[in-house]
Amino acid sequence: MTEARPRPAFAHASEAELARILDFYEVRWEYEPHCFPVLFDRSGAVLESFTPDFYLPDLDLYLELTTLKQRLVRRKNRKLRRLRELYPDLRVKLLYARDFRALLLKYGKLALADALTGAGGQSTPPRTRPAPEASPGAIQPAHLGDRAGGPPSDATAPGLSPTATAPGTRPAGAAMRQHRARRARRTRAEARALAAVRASAGTLAAVRADAPPGTSAIPGGPE
Amino acid sequence: MTRRADLANDVAEVLLTEAEITARVQELGRRISEDYAGRELTLVSVLKGSLPFMADLMREIAIPVQIDLMEVSSYGGTATENTGLVRILKDLSSNIDGRDVLVVEDIIDTGLTLNYLMRYLRGKNPASLRICTLLDKPARRLVEIPVDYVGFTIPDRFVIGYGLDYGEIYRNLRFVGVLRPEVYADQG
């Protein structure tokens, strides 16, 4: 990690903190580089997809960080189960709020935990998303492409400092609504990108065949 | 840490007694002695947490060994320590080129520190490089690292004692215990 590159606009301050930890230990990472369709309708259109937060290329491992309250992560757990069913070779680790809290405790930064978890940590501005780049198999989501991994830069990573993410600076309800809207926009963009490459992505045929008939999940809900 | 630590009352539960640790360390020492018989072994202790384990383990090993010490900065260290990147605070004082090296750790959880350390040590061309840890907390693992000798696999709880600290305190406990959550909640 010798080359300083612009950091992505993280969806959540806890992701920025995790990126800092990975940087510190010189573990290369990519932020949301791949999107995996996990639910299809009868015609094969993608209804839902899963975009793990981090990919660690040297370890071939995806990390998904969810700092929402435990009762709110059921949907994400279901998507993760589906992901593992459809892509059994994929190595994905889900970090819950309690895991992230334990990580911060280990590093003596427990005071950050409350500021960086739940809706209080969602203080980063909406992301600007470049045009999609499709590839077979693991599909490039619509909003990605900027690789991060250089030295931490507070100036280019909003929400990194505890003061910037202090709870109470924005009502939790408003932050949650903003988060939901952001997720919905992203999922719609992903669906468009996926639809565009569906015909050329050979793996999708097998994936479609595995989809349960009559599924009607609505994409874009909060995770 | 503004709150004054209370060694007698800050422990919620004893996870591993002194007797259990002693018995297991003896067993590890026997295994290592057998596995490395006739070879030139260097034990590398990763400071500071592994000190008590290292001191006990080396005395249970029945073959000649050299010892060395290393210290690696931790994320979230003091302002003077935290440069944004991990670094070696104390390097090896001996040459391990061509030697069999066994890294002695107190605990492996995320594996991030050890992952960095193993990459660093591999660059010094040891004949072999293996890991011995007193405690393994696999539930926390981010980086999968093959561990050759494990004392105890423990549940996902915050443990102190026998070298393990919270805020640099509790290392001198003779057992491994679980810290009362109120202790670190007070600091949060």
Short mmCIF file of C-alpha atoms in Angstrom, two decimals:
data_model
loop_
_atom_site.label_atom_id
_atom_site.label_comp_id
_atom_site.label_asym_id
_atom_site.label_seq_id
_atom_site.Cartn_x
_atom_site.Cartn_y
_atom_site.Cartn_z
CA MET A 1 0.00 0.00 0.00
CA THR A 2 2.48 2.54 -1.11
CA GLU A 3 0.26 4.47 -3.43
CA ALA A 4 -2.13 6.95 -1.89
CA ARG A 5 -5.49 6.85 -3.60
CA PRO A 6 -8.70 8.65 -2.87
CA ARG A 7 -10.81 6.86 -0.32
CA PRO A 8 -14.37 5.99 -1.19
CA ALA A 9 -17.25 7.71 0.50
CA PHE A 10 -18.15 5.04 2.98
CA ALA A 11 -21.82 4.39 3.61
CA HIS A 12 -21.17 4.22 7.33
CA ALA A 13 -18.52 5.61 9.65
CA SER A 14 -17.90 2.15 11.08
CA GLU A 15 -16.78 1.02 7.61
CA ALA A 16 -14.29 3.88 7.53
CA GLU A 17 -12.96 2.80 10.90
CA LEU A 18 -12.62 -0.80 9.75
CA ALA A 19 -10.77 0.44 6.67
CA ARG A 20 -8.38 2.28 8.97
CA ILE A 21 -7.76 -0.88 10.96
CA LEU A 22 -7.08 -2.88 7.79
CA ASP A 23 -4.77 -0.14 6.55
CA PHE A 24 -2.92 -0.13 9.85
CA TYR A 25 -2.16 -3.85 9.55
CA GLU A 26 -1.36 -3.52 5.86
CA VAL A 27 -4.21 -5.70 4.71
CA ARG A 28 -5.23 -4.69 1.20
CA TRP A 29 -8.93 -4.07 0.72
CA GLU A 30 -11.44 -2.98 -1.85
CA TYR A 31 -14.68 -1.28 -0.97
CA GLU A 32 -17.81 -2.91 -2.36
CA PRO A 33 -16.11 -4.14 -5.53
CA HIS A 34 -18.54 -6.92 -6.34
CA CYS A 35 -22.27 -7.33 -6.38
CA PHE A 36 -23.94 -10.73 -6.26
CA PRO A 37 -27.55 -11.27 -7.35
CA VAL A 38 -29.33 -13.40 -4.78
CA LEU A 39 -33.00 -13.32 -5.72
CA PHE A 40 -34.73 -13.54 -9.10
CA ASP A 41 -38.26 -13.58 -10.39
CA ARG A 42 -39.64 -16.20 -12.78
CA SER A 43 -38.29 -14.35 -15.80
CA GLY A 44 -34.80 -14.24 -14.35
CA ALA A 45 -34.83 -10.57 -13.50
CA VAL A 46 -32.80 -9.74 -10.44
CA LEU A 47 -34.94 -8.81 -7.50
CA GLU A 48 -32.27 -8.63 -4.85
CA SER A 49 -28.52 -8.50 -4.72
CA PHE A 50 -25.87 -8.51 -2.05
CA THR A 51 -22.82 -6.25 -2.11
CA PRO A 52 -20.36 -7.10 0.67
CA ASP A 53 -18.70 -4.01 2.11
CA PHE A 54 -15.10 -5.12 1.73
CA TYR A 55 -13.11 -7.55 -0.33
CA LEU A 56 -9.65 -8.51 0.93
CA PRO A 57 -7.90 -9.74 -2.23
CA ASP A 58 -4.87 -11.25 -0.52
CA LEU A 59 -7.12 -13.32 1.71
CA ASP A 60 -9.88 -13.87 -0.85
CA LEU A 61 -12.36 -12.87 1.80
CA TYR A 62 -15.43 -10.65 1.79
CA LEU A 63 -16.38 -8.70 4.90
CA GLU A 64 -19.84 -7.38 5.58
CA LEU A 65 -20.14 -5.01 8.49
CA THR A 66 -23.53 -4.41 9.99
CA THR A 67 -23.74 -2.20 13.02
CA LEU A 68 -27.50 -1.97 13.18
CA LYS A 69 -29.31 -3.38 16.17
CA GLN A 70 -29.48 -7.15 16.23
CA ARG A 71 -33.22 -7.23 15.64
CA LEU A 72 -32.77 -5.29 12.41
CA VAL A 73 -30.24 -7.60 10.84
CA ARG A 74 -32.65 -10.46 10.08
CA ARG A 75 -33.00 -9.33 6.50
CA LYS A 76 -29.27 -9.17 6.04
CA ASN A 77 -28.84 -12.62 7.58
CA ARG A 78 -31.37 -13.98 5.11
CA LYS A 79 -29.54 -12.41 2.19
CA LEU A 80 -26.27 -13.79 3.46
CA ARG A 81 -27.75 -17.29 3.73
CA ARG A 82 -28.99 -16.96 0.18
CA LEU A 83 -25.58 -15.74 -0.95
CA ARG A 84 -23.90 -18.77 0.60
CA GLU A 85 -26.39 -21.10 -1.03
CA LEU A 86 -25.86 -19.62 -4.47
CA TYR A 87 -22.11 -19.03 -4.21
CA PRO A 88 -20.83 -21.76 -1.93
CA ASP A 89 -17.19 -21.06 -2.78
CA LEU A 90 -17.43 -17.47 -1.65
CA ARG A 91 -15.78 -16.70 1.67
CA VAL A 92 -17.88 -14.11 3.47
CA LYS A 93 -17.65 -13.00 7.07
CA LEU A 94 -20.39 -10.96 8.66
CA LEU A 95 -19.38 -8.63 11.46
CA TYR A 96 -22.27 -7.67 13.71
CA ALA A 97 -22.42 -4.64 15.96
CA ARG A 98 -21.21 -6.73 18.88
CA ASP A 99 -18.22 -7.92 16.84
CA PHE A 100 -17.31 -4.39 15.89
CA ARG A 101 -17.70 -3.28 19.48
CA ALA A 102 -15.40 -6.07 20.61
CA LEU A 103 -12.87 -5.00 17.99
CA LEU A 104 -12.88 -1.45 19.29
CA LEU A 105 -12.63 -2.70 22.86
CA LYS A 106 -9.57 -4.71 21.91
CA TYR A 107 -7.93 -1.59 20.53
CA GLY A 108 -8.96 0.54 23.50
CA LYS A 109 -11.34 2.60 21.40
CA LEU A 110 -14.58 1.55 23.00
CA ALA A 111 -15.65 5.17 23.32
CA LEU A 112 -15.94 5.21 19.54
CA ALA A 113 -18.30 2.26 19.44
CA ASP A 114 -21.46 4.13 20.30
CA ALA A 115 -20.63 6.90 17.87
CA LEU A 116 -19.88 4.51 15.04
CA THR A 117 -22.69 1.99 15.40
CA GLY A 118 -26.32 2.10 14.44
CA ALA A 119 -27.97 5.05 12.78
CA GLY A 120 -25.66 7.45 14.58
CA GLY A 121 -22.77 6.36 12.39
CA GLN A 122 -24.54 7.10 9.14
CA SER A 123 -23.24 10.56 8.68
CA THR A 124 -21.38 10.28 5.43
CA PRO A 125 -22.78 12.23 2.49
CA PRO A 126 -24.51 10.45 -0.42
CA ARG A 127 -22.05 8.84 -2.76
CA THR A 128 -21.48 9.81 -6.35
CA ARG A 129 -21.63 6.71 -8.45
CA PRO A 130 -19.90 6.18 -11.79
CA ALA A 131 -21.41 4.18 -14.61
CA PRO A 132 -21.58 0.39 -14.14
CA GLU A 133 -18.90 -1.95 -15.39
CA ALA A 134 -20.27 -5.41 -15.90
CA SER A 135 -18.31 -8.63 -15.65
CA PRO A 136 -19.48 -12.24 -15.64
CA GLY A 137 -19.84 -14.08 -12.39
CA ALA A 138 -19.28 -11.53 -9.71
CA ILE A 139 -20.89 -8.42 -11.10
CA GLN A 140 -19.58 -4.92 -10.76
CA PRO A 141 -22.18 -2.82 -9.05
CA ALA A 142 -23.21 0.47 -10.50
CA HIS A 143 -21.60 2.74 -7.95
CA LEU A 144 -18.13 1.34 -7.58
CA GLY A 145 -14.79 1.31 -9.19
CA ASP A 146 -12.71 3.57 -6.98
CA ARG A 147 -10.14 1.49 -5.20
CA ALA A 148 -9.05 2.54 -1.79
CA GLY A 149 -6.28 1.31 0.39
CA GLY A 150 -3.81 4.12 0.70
CA PRO A 151 -2.86 5.71 3.99
CA PRO A 152 -5.79 7.05 5.96
CA SER A 153 -6.79 10.52 5.00
CA ASP A 154 -9.29 12.24 7.21
CA ALA A 155 -9.65 15.03 4.72
CA THR A 156 -11.07 12.70 2.10
CA ALA A 157 -12.96 10.37 4.40
CA PRO A 158 -15.89 12.17 5.96
CA GLY A 159 -17.21 10.63 9.09
CA LEU A 160 -13.92 9.26 10.29
CA SER A 161 -13.51 11.40 13.34
CA PRO A 162 -15.59 10.80 16.44
CA THR A 163 -16.71 14.40 16.44
CA ALA A 164 -18.03 14.13 12.91
CA THR A 165 -20.06 11.08 13.80
CA ALA A 166 -21.21 12.00 17.26
CA PRO A 167 -24.72 10.74 17.95
CA GLY A 168 -27.27 13.44 18.24
CA THR A 169 -25.93 15.61 15.47
CA ARG A 170 -28.69 14.26 13.27
CA PRO A 171 -31.96 12.70 14.40
CA ALA A 172 -31.73 8.92 14.19
CA GLY A 173 -34.99 8.71 12.23
CA ALA A 174 -33.76 11.13 9.58
CA ALA A 175 -30.50 9.27 9.29
CA MET A 176 -32.35 6.00 8.91
CA ARG A 177 -34.59 7.43 6.20
CA GLN A 178 -31.55 8.73 4.37
CA HIS A 179 -29.88 5.35 4.69
CA ARG A 180 -32.95 3.58 3.32
CA ALA A 181 -33.16 5.95 0.38
CA ARG A 182 -29.48 5.46 -0.35
CA ARG A 183 -29.86 1.70 -0.23
CA ALA A 184 -32.91 1.84 -2.48
CA ARG A 185 -31.08 3.96 -5.05
CA ARG A 186 -28.14 1.62 -4.98
CA THR A 187 -30.24 -1.50 -5.36
CA ARG A 188 -32.17 -0.03 -8.28
CA ALA A 189 -28.91 0.93 -9.96
CA GLU A 190 -27.51 -2.53 -9.34
CA ALA A 191 -30.61 -4.14 -10.77
CA ARG A 192 -30.29 -2.06 -13.92
CA ALA A 193 -26.63 -2.97 -14.25
CA LEU A 194 -27.34 -6.62 -13.66
CA ALA A 195 -30.17 -6.71 -16.15
CA ALA A 196 -27.81 -5.27 -18.73
CA VAL A 197 -25.29 -8.05 -18.32
CA ARG A 198 -27.65 -10.89 -17.55
CA ALA A 199 -27.54 -12.33 -21.04
CA SER A 200 -23.74 -12.47 -21.12
CA ALA A 201 -23.20 -13.74 -17.61
CA GLY A 202 -23.19 -17.48 -17.98
CA THR A 203 -23.31 -18.16 -14.30
CA LEU A 204 -26.64 -16.46 -14.00
CA ALA A 205 -28.39 -19.22 -15.85
CA ALA A 206 -27.51 -21.64 -13.10
CA VAL A 207 -28.43 -19.08 -10.50
CA ARG A 208 -31.82 -18.51 -12.08
CA ALA A 209 -32.53 -22.20 -12.14
CA ASP A 210 -31.95 -22.25 -8.41
CA ALA A 211 -34.33 -19.41 -7.68
CA PRO A 212 -37.50 -20.41 -5.83
CA PRO A 213 -40.62 -20.01 -7.96
CA GLY A 214 -42.92 -17.13 -7.27
CA THR A 215 -40.53 -15.13 -5.15
CA SER A 216 -41.69 -11.62 -4.68
CA ALA A 217 -39.26 -9.91 -2.42
CA ILE A 218 -39.04 -6.22 -2.99
CA PRO A 219 -35.54 -4.93 -3.47
CA GLY A 220 -34.14 -1.89 -1.81
CA GLY A 221 -35.13 -2.32 1.81
CA PRO A 222 -32.87 -1.34 4.66
CA GLU A 223 -30.07 -3.64 5.67
CA MET B 1 -7.70 4.79 32.59
CA THR B 2 -9.13 7.04 35.24
CA ARG B 3 -10.87 4.36 37.28
CA ARG B 4 -8.60 2.55 39.71
CA ALA B 5 -8.33 -1.14 38.83
CA ASP B 6 -9.27 -3.65 41.49
CA LEU B 7 -7.61 -6.99 40.78
CA ALA B 8 -9.71 -8.84 43.29
CA ASN B 9 -13.09 -7.57 42.19
CA ASP B 10 -12.83 -6.66 38.53
CA VAL B 11 -12.91 -10.28 37.39
CA ALA B 12 -16.37 -11.62 36.62
CA GLU B 13 -15.31 -15.21 36.13
CA VAL B 14 -12.17 -17.32 36.15
CA LEU B 15 -12.01 -18.95 32.74
CA LEU B 16 -8.77 -20.90 33.21
CA THR B 17 -7.29 -21.64 36.58
CA GLU B 18 -3.60 -21.54 37.30
CA ALA B 19 -3.56 -25.34 37.59
CA GLU B 20 -5.26 -25.78 34.22
CA ILE B 21 -2.81 -23.42 32.56
CA THR B 22 0.18 -25.15 34.15
CA ALA B 23 -0.96 -28.59 33.01
CA ARG B 24 -1.59 -27.42 29.48
CA VAL B 25 1.72 -25.58 29.22
CA GLN B 26 3.52 -28.74 30.34
CA GLU B 27 1.73 -30.70 27.65
CA LEU B 28 2.62 -28.14 24.99
CA GLY B 29 6.24 -28.20 26.14
CA ARG B 30 6.36 -31.97 25.77
CA ARG B 31 4.90 -31.84 22.27
CA ILE B 32 7.24 -29.11 21.13
CA SER B 33 10.23 -31.00 22.57
CA GLU B 34 9.26 -34.08 20.56
CA ASP B 35 8.49 -32.22 17.37
CA TYR B 36 11.73 -30.25 17.36
CA ALA B 37 14.06 -32.93 18.71
CA GLY B 38 17.50 -32.61 17.12
CA ARG B 39 16.74 -29.23 15.60
CA GLU B 40 17.77 -25.66 16.43
CA LEU B 41 14.73 -23.94 17.81
CA THR B 42 14.25 -20.23 18.47
CA LEU B 43 11.24 -19.14 20.48
CA VAL B 44 10.04 -15.67 19.60
CA SER B 45 7.82 -14.09 22.21
CA VAL B 46 5.47 -11.35 21.07
CA LEU B 47 5.45 -8.69 23.77
CA LYS B 48 3.95 -7.90 26.07
CA GLY B 49 1.13 -10.34 26.56
CA SER B 50 3.01 -13.56 25.92
CA LEU B 51 5.70 -12.98 28.57
CA PRO B 52 4.29 -15.23 31.33
CA PHE B 53 3.39 -17.93 28.80
CA MET B 54 6.85 -17.75 27.24
CA ALA B 55 8.55 -17.92 30.63
CA ASP B 56 6.59 -21.02 31.62
CA LEU B 57 6.66 -22.71 28.22
CA MET B 58 10.41 -22.44 27.67
CA ARG B 59 11.02 -24.19 30.99
CA GLU B 60 8.80 -27.08 29.90
CA ILE B 61 10.76 -27.62 26.71
CA ALA B 62 13.41 -30.29 27.10
CA ILE B 63 15.61 -29.43 24.13
CA PRO B 64 18.09 -26.54 23.78
CA VAL B 65 16.33 -23.36 22.67
CA GLN B 66 17.24 -19.78 22.00
CA ILE B 67 14.76 -17.06 22.84
CA ASP B 68 14.08 -13.69 21.35
CA LEU B 69 11.51 -10.95 21.83
CA MET B 70 9.49 -8.79 19.47
CA GLU B 71 7.00 -6.03 19.97
CA VAL B 72 4.60 -4.73 17.36
CA SER B 73 2.56 -1.54 17.64
CA SER B 74 -1.17 -1.96 18.05
CA TYR B 75 -3.96 -0.06 16.35
CA GLY B 76 -5.26 2.58 18.69
CA GLY B 77 -1.98 2.87 20.54
CA THR B 78 -0.84 6.08 22.15
CA ALA B 79 -0.51 9.20 20.03
CA THR B 80 3.24 8.76 19.89
CA GLU B 81 2.96 5.14 18.85
CA ASN B 82 0.15 5.40 16.36
CA THR B 83 1.60 6.43 13.02
CA GLY B 84 -1.29 5.01 11.03
CA LEU B 85 0.65 1.92 10.09
CA VAL B 86 1.75 -1.04 12.12
CA ARG B 87 5.44 -1.03 12.92
CA ILE B 88 8.00 -3.07 14.77
CA LEU B 89 8.67 -1.49 18.14
CA LYS B 90 11.20 -4.13 19.16
CA ASP B 91 12.89 -6.24 16.53
CA LEU B 92 14.68 -9.55 16.90
CA SER B 93 18.15 -9.27 18.35
CA SER B 94 19.35 -12.52 16.77
CA ASN B 95 19.57 -13.82 13.23
CA ILE B 96 16.93 -16.44 12.46
CA ASP B 97 18.16 -17.25 8.96
CA GLY B 98 18.08 -21.04 8.66
CA ARG B 99 16.72 -21.60 12.15
CA ASP B 100 13.45 -23.20 13.17
CA VAL B 101 11.31 -20.46 14.65
CA LEU B 102 8.29 -20.85 16.88
CA VAL B 103 6.31 -17.68 17.51
CA VAL B 104 4.83 -17.65 21.01
CA GLU B 105 1.62 -15.68 21.35
CA ASP B 106 -0.71 -15.07 24.25
CA ILE B 107 -3.91 -14.92 22.22
CA ILE B 108 -4.98 -14.97 18.59
CA ASP B 109 -8.29 -13.34 17.78
CA THR B 110 -8.51 -11.31 14.56
CA GLY B 111 -5.15 -12.58 13.38
CA LEU B 112 -4.26 -9.14 11.99
CA THR B 113 -1.14 -8.61 14.08
CA LEU B 114 0.08 -12.14 13.57
CA ASN B 115 -0.56 -11.96 9.86
CA TYR B 116 1.71 -8.92 9.68
CA LEU B 117 4.32 -10.50 11.93
CA MET B 118 4.46 -13.75 9.99
CA ARG B 119 4.99 -11.89 6.73
CA TYR B 120 7.79 -9.94 8.38
CA LEU B 121 9.46 -13.02 9.85
CA ARG B 122 9.19 -15.01 6.63
CA GLY B 123 11.34 -12.32 5.06
CA LYS B 124 14.15 -13.30 7.41
CA ASN B 125 14.38 -16.77 5.86
CA PRO B 126 13.89 -19.08 8.81
CA ALA B 127 14.11 -22.82 8.11
CA SER B 128 10.58 -23.12 9.46
CA LEU B 129 8.07 -20.77 11.01
CA ARG B 130 5.28 -21.99 13.22
CA ILE B 131 2.93 -20.59 15.84
CA CYS B 132 2.16 -21.52 19.42
CA THR B 133 -0.58 -19.64 21.21
CA LEU B 134 -1.92 -20.05 24.68
CA LEU B 135 -5.40 -18.89 23.71
CA ASP B 136 -7.28 -19.06 20.46
CA LYS B 137 -10.48 -17.11 19.95
CA PRO B 138 -11.62 -18.32 16.50
CA ALA B 139 -14.94 -16.48 16.60
CA ARG B 140 -13.07 -13.21 16.11
CA ARG B 141 -10.85 -14.35 13.26
CA LEU B 142 -10.54 -12.13 10.22
CA VAL B 143 -7.32 -13.52 8.84
CA GLU B 144 -7.08 -17.30 8.76
CA ILE B 145 -3.66 -18.35 9.97
CA PRO B 146 -2.63 -21.94 10.57
CA VAL B 147 -1.82 -22.32 14.27
CA ASP B 148 0.34 -25.30 15.13
CA TYR B 149 0.04 -25.36 18.93
CA VAL B 150 -3.02 -24.13 20.79
CA GLY B 151 -3.32 -24.14 24.54
CA PHE B 152 -7.01 -23.41 24.83
CA THR B 153 -9.76 -22.47 22.43
CA ILE B 154 -11.87 -19.96 24.29
CA PRO B 155 -15.29 -18.40 23.77
CA ASP B 156 -15.75 -14.90 22.47
CA ARG B 157 -15.29 -13.00 25.72
CA PHE B 158 -12.91 -10.27 26.80
CA VAL B 159 -10.22 -12.00 28.83
CA ILE B 160 -7.44 -10.74 31.05
CA GLY B 161 -4.69 -12.19 33.21
CA TYR B 162 -1.63 -14.38 32.66
CA GLY B 163 -0.15 -11.65 30.47
CA LEU B 164 -3.37 -10.36 28.96
CA ASP B 165 -4.28 -6.82 29.85
CA TYR B 166 -6.95 -4.22 29.76
CA GLY B 167 -5.40 -0.76 29.72
CA GLU B 168 -2.04 -2.36 30.62
CA ILE B 169 -3.48 -3.70 33.90
CA TYR B 170 -4.29 -7.26 35.02
CA ARG B 171 -1.31 -8.90 33.29
CA ASN B 172 -0.01 -10.20 36.62
CA LEU B 173 -3.03 -12.32 37.46
CA ARG B 174 -2.09 -15.99 37.69
CA PHE B 175 -5.22 -17.13 35.90
CA VAL B 176 -7.18 -16.13 32.82
CA GLY B 177 -10.41 -14.41 33.69
CA VAL B 178 -13.27 -12.53 32.14
CA LEU B 179 -13.33 -8.84 32.90
CA ARG B 180 -16.52 -7.45 34.36
CA PRO B 181 -18.20 -5.43 31.58
CA GLU B 182 -18.76 -2.57 34.00
CA VAL B 183 -15.02 -2.06 34.12
CA TYR B 184 -14.68 -1.15 30.48
CA ALA B 185 -18.11 0.43 30.33
CA ASP B 186 -16.83 2.86 32.96
CA GLN B 187 -13.98 3.77 30.65
CA GLY B 188 -16.10 4.06 27.52
#
